[in-house]
Coordinates of C-alpha atoms in Angstrom, one line a residue:
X232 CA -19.9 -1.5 10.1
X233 CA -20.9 0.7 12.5
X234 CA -18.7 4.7 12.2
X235 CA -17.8 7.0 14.8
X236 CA -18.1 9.9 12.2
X237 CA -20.1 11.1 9.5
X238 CA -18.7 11.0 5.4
X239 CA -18.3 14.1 4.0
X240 CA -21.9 15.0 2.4
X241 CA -20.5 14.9 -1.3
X242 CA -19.4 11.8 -1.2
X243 CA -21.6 8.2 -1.5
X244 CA -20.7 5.2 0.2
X245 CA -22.2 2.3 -1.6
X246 CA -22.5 -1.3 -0.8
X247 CA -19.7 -3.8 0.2
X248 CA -18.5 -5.7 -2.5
X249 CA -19.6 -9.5 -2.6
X250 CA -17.5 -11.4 -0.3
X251 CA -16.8 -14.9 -2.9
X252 CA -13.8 -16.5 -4.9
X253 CA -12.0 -14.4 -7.0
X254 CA -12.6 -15.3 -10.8
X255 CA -8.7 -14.6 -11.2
X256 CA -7.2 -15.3 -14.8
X257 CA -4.0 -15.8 -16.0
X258 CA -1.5 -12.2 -15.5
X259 CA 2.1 -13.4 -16.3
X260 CA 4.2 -15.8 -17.5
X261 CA 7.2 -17.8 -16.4
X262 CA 8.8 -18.1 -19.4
X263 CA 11.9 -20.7 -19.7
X264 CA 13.8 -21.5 -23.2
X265 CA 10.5 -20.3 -24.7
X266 CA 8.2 -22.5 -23.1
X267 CA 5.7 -21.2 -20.2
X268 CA 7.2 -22.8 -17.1
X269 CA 4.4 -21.4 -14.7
X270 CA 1.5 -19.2 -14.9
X271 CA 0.6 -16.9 -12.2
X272 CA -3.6 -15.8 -12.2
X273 CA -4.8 -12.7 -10.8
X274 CA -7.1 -9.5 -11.6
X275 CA -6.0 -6.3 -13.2
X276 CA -7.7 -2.7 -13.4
X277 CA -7.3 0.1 -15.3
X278 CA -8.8 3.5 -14.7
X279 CA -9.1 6.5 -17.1
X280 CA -8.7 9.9 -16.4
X281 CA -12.6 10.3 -15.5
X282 CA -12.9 6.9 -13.6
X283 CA -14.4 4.8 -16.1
X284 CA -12.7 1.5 -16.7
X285 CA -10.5 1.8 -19.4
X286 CA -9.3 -2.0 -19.2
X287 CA -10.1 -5.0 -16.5
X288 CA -8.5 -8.7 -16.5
X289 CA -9.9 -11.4 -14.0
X290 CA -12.2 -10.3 -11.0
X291 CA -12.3 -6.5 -10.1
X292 CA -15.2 -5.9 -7.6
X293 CA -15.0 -9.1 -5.4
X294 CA -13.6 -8.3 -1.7
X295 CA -10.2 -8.7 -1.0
X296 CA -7.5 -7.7 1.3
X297 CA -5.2 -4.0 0.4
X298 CA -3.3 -5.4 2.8
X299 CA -0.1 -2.6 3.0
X300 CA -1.5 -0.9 0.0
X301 CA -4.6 0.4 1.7
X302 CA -2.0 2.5 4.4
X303 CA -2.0 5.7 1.6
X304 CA -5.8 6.0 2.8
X305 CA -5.3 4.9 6.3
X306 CA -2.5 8.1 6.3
X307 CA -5.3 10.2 5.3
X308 CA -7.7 9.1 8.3
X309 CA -5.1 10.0 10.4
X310 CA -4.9 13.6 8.9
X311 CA -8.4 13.4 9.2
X312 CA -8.8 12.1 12.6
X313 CA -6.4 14.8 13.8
X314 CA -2.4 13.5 13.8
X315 CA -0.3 16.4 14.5
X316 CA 1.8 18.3 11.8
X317 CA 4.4 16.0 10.7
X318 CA 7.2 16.9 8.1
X319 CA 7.1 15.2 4.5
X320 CA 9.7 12.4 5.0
X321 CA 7.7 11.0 8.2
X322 CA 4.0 11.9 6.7
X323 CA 5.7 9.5 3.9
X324 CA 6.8 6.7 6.4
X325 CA 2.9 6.9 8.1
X326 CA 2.1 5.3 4.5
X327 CA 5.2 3.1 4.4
X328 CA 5.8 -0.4 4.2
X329 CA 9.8 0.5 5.1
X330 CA 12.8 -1.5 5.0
X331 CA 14.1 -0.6 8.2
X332 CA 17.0 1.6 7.2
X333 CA 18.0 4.0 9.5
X334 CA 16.2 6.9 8.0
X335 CA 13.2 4.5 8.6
X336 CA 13.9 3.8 12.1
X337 CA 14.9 8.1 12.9
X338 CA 11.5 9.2 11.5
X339 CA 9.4 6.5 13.7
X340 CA 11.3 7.8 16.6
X341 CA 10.4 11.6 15.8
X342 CA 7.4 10.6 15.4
X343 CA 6.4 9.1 18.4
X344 CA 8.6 11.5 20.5
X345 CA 6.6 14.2 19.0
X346 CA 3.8 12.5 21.5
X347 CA 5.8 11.9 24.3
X348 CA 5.4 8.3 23.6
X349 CA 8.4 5.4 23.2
X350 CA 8.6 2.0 21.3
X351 CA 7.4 0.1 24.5
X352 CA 4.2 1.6 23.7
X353 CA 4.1 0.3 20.3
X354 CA 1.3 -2.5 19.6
X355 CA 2.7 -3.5 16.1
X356 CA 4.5 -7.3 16.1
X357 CA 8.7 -7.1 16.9
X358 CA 10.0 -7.7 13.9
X359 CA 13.0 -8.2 11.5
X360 CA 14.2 -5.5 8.8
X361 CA 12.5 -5.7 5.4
X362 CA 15.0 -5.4 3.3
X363 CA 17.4 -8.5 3.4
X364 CA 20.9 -6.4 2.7
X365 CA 19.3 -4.1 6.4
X366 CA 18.6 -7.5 8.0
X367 CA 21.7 -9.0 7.4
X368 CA 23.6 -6.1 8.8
X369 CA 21.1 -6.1 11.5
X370 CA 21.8 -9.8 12.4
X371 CA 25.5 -9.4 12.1
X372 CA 25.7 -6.5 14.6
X373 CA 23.7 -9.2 17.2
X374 CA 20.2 -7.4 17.0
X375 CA 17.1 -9.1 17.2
X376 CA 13.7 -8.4 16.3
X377 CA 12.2 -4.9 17.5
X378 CA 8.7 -3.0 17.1
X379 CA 10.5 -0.2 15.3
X380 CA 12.4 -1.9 12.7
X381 CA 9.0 -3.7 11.8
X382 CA 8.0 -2.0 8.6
X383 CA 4.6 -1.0 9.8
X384 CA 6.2 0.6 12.1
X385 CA 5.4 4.8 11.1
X386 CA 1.7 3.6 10.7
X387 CA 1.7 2.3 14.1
X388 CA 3.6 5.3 15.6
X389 CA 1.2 7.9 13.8
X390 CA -1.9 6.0 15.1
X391 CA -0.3 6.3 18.9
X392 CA 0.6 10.0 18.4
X393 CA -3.1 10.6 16.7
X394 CA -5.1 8.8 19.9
X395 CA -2.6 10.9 22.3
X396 CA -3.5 14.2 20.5
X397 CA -7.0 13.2 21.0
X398 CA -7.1 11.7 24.3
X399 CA -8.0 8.5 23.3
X400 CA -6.8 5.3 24.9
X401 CA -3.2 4.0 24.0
X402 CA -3.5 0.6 25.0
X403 CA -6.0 -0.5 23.2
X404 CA -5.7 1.7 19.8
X405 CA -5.4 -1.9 17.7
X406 CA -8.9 -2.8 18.7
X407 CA -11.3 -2.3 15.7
X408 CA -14.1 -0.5 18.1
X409 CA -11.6 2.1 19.4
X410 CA -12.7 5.4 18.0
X411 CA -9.2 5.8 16.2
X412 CA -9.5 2.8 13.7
X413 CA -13.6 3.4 13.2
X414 CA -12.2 7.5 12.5
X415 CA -10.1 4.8 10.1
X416 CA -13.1 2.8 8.8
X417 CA -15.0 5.6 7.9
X418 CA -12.1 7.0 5.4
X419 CA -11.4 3.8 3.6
X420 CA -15.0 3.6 3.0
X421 CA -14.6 7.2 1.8
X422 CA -12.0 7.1 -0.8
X423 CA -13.0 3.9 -2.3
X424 CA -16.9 4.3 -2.2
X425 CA -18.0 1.5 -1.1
X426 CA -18.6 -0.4 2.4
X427 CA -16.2 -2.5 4.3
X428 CA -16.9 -6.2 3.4
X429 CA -15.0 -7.9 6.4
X430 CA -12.6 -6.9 8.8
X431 CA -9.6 -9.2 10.0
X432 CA -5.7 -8.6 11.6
X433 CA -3.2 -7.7 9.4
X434 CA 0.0 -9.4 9.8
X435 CA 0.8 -6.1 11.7
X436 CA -1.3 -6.2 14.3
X437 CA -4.4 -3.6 13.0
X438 CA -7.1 -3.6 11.7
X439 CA -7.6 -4.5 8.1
X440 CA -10.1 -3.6 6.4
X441 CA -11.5 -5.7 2.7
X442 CA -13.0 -3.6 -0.1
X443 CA -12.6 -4.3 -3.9
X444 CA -9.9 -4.1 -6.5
X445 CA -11.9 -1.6 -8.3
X446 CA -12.6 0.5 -5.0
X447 CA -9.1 0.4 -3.8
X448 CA -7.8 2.1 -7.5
X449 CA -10.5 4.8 -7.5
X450 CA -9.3 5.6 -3.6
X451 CA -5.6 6.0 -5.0
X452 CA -7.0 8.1 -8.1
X453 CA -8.6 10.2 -6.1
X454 CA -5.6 10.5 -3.9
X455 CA -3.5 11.2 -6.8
X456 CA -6.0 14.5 -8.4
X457 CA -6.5 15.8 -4.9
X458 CA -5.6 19.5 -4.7
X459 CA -2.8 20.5 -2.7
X460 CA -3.5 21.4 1.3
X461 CA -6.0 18.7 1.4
X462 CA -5.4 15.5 3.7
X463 CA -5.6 13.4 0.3
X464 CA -3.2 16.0 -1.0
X465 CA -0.7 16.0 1.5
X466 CA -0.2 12.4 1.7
X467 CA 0.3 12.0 -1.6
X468 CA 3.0 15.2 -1.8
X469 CA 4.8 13.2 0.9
X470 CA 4.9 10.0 -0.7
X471 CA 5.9 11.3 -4.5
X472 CA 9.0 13.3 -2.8
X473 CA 10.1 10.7 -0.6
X474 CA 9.3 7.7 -2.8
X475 CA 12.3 5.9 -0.7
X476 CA 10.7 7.0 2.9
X477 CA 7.5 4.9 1.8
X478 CA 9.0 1.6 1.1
X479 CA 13.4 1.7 0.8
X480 CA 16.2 2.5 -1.3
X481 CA 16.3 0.8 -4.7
X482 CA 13.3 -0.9 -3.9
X483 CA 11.1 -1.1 -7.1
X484 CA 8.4 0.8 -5.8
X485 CA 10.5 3.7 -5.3
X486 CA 12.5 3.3 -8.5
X487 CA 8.9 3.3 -10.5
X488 CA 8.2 6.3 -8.5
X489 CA 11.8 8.2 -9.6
X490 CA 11.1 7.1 -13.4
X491 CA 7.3 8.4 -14.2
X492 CA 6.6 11.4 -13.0
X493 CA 4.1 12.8 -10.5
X494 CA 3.0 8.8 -9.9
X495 CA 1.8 7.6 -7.0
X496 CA 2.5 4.2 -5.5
X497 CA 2.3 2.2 -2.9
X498 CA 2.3 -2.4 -2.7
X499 CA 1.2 -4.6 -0.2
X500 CA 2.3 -8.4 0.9
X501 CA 0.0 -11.0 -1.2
X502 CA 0.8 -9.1 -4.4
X503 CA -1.0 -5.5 -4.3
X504 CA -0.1 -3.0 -6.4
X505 CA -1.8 0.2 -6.7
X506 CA -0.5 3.6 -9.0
X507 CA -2.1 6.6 -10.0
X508 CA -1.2 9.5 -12.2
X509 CA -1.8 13.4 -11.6
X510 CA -4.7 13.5 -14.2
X511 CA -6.4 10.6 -12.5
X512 CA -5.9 7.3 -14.5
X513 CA -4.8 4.8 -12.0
X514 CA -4.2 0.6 -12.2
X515 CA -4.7 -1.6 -9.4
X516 CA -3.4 -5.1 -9.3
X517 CA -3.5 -8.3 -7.3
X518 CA -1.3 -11.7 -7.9
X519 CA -4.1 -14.4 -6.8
X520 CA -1.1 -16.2 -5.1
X521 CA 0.7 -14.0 -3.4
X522 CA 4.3 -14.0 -5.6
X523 CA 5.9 -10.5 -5.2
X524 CA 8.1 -11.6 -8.3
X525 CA 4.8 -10.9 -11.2
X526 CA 3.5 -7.8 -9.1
X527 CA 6.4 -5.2 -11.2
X528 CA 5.5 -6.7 -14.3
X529 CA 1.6 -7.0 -14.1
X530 CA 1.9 -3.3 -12.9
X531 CA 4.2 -2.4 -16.1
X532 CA 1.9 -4.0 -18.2
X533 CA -1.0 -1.7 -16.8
X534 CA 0.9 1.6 -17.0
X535 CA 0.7 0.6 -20.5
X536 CA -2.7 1.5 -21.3
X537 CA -2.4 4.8 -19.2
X538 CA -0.2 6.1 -21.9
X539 CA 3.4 5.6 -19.9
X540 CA 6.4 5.4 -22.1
X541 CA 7.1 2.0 -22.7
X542 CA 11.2 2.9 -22.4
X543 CA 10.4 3.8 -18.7
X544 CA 8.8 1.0 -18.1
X545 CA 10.6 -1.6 -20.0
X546 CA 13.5 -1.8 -16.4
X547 CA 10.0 -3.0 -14.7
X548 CA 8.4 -5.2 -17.1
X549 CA 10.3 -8.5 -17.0
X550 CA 12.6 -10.5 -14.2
X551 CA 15.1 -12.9 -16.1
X552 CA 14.7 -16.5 -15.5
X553 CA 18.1 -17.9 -15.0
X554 CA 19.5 -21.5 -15.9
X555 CA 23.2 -22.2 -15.3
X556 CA 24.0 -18.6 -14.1
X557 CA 22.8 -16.9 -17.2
X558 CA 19.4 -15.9 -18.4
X559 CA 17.5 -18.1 -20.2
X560 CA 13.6 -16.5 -20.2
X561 CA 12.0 -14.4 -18.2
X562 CA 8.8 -13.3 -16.0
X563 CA 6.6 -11.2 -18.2
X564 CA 2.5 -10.3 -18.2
X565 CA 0.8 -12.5 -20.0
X566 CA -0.1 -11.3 -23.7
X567 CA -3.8 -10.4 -23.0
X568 CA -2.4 -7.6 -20.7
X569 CA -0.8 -5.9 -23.3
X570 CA -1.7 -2.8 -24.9
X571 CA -3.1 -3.4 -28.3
X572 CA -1.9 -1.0 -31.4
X573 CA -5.0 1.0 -32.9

């Protein structure tokens, strides 16, 4: 697709990956009085410290949509493109799929007040809080939907305040040829190396843009090693220390986050997961059908083979399957995920 600025020279944008059907393969089990009740299919990658693929399951390098999980590298275009100097907590919530909290909701505000700018100028779709505890309170206090309390919501205010800092256009700063989301283009195809194989809507309202499994993981490694002071550095600061700013309290990104050191995370809707250590080893993972409920325990199962403690991980790697009030299974990965004894 056409840019609106050149890559850095070090770095090599290759090919789009293939646009075709995912060659997914079985990732976890629904396991109910020790029988496998359902089986949800997907594709798993594991990175080692130097990039290589330590460990892949299903189809790594067709396209596919980040969705949410490709806003850690959309953050960084920003930087790049030129947003202002924003604090940790709401550089966090410019990569944040939030629950609407009112932390949430206070940082979006700063953020686009920083610009001069209000809500009404938002382009993102009115929406509902994420988390269902925040929407029920929300509904019970007689609110409706809103632009803020949509979780894309810092994304969508950091993109505003970045076109006003550059005198760009505000009205249109969703459409794919305005020179904010090309700025964008040209960093995801950056970080993960590779071309842009299609570009659609996101359920957001912006641009989304489809790379590969295998791209997408390399982008948050290289997120994850990237010295401090750098736009790649920054975002990543931001969204270790304010693991709750990026997605909620006690949701289960930000508890992973809390438990293993120095990782960096981020999910998207349609079962993304992405996490990458300090030293570089990263997993990436998509459920083929969407269910959020095998994307912890897929992701546990990949931590695995980058050498995570399997007593930090064990609170993450199943979901009890309950019959008659009281467990009587549970959601795990499927056995060819896990990490075999040398």
């Amino acid at each position: 697709m056409t840019q609106s600025t050149a890559l850095p020279p070090h770095r090599t944008v290759g090919d789009p990956p293939t646009v075709r059907e995912p060659a997914h393969v079985p990732v976890a089990h629904v396991v109910r009085g020790g029988l496998v009740e359902g089986v949800h299919h997907g594709s798993v990658v594991v990175l080692a410290a130097d990039g290589s693929v330590e460990f892949q399951a299903g189809d790594i390098e067709a396209a596919f949509y980040p969705r949410s999980a490709l806003k850690p590298l959309q953050a960084v275009g920003l930087l790049r493109a030129g947003l202002p100097p924003l604090d940790d907590p709401s550089l966090a919530l410019v990569a944040a799929s939030h629950s609407g909290e009112e932390q949430h909701l206070t940082a979006a505000r700063g953020i686009l007040a920083a610009g001069g700018l209000t809500e009404d100028e938002l382009r993102n779709v009115p929406d509902l809080p994420y988390d269902p505890a925040v929407r029920d309170e929300w509904i019970r206090r007689g609110l409706g939907p809103t632009r803020l309390a949509q979780n894309c919501s810092g994304k969508h205010a950091a993109m505003l305040l970045t076109a006003r800092a550059r005198d760009w256009r505000l009205d249109d700063y969703l459409d794919p040829g305005h020179p904010l989301q090309r700025e964008l283009a040209a960093t995801v195809e950056d970080l993960t190396g590779q071309g842009i194989a299609r570009v659609t809507v996101d359920g957001c309202g912006a641009p989304l843009f489809s790379v590969s499994l295998l791209g997408l993981t390399r982008a948050a490694a290289r997120l994850a090693t990237a010295a401090p002071g750098t736009e790649e550095g920054r975002v990543a600061h931001a969204m270790r220390e304010h693991p709750e700013m990026v997605s909620g309290s006690g949701r289960d990104v930000a508890r992973l986050v809390r438990a293993v050191p120095g990782l960096l995370a981020k999910d998207g809707f349609e079962g993304v997961q992405i996490a990458a250590l300090p030293d570089g080893r990263a997993v990436g993972v998509k459920i083929a059908d969407g269910a959020d409920r095998a994307r912890m325990p897929v992701t546990a199962a990949a931590l695995a083979h980058c050498g995570v403690d399997a007593g930090v991980l064990a609170p993450f790697a199943t979901t009890p399957v309950i019959g008659g009030g009281a467990p009587v299974g549970a959601l795990r990965a499927a056995d060819s995920l896990a990490l075999q004894a040398t």
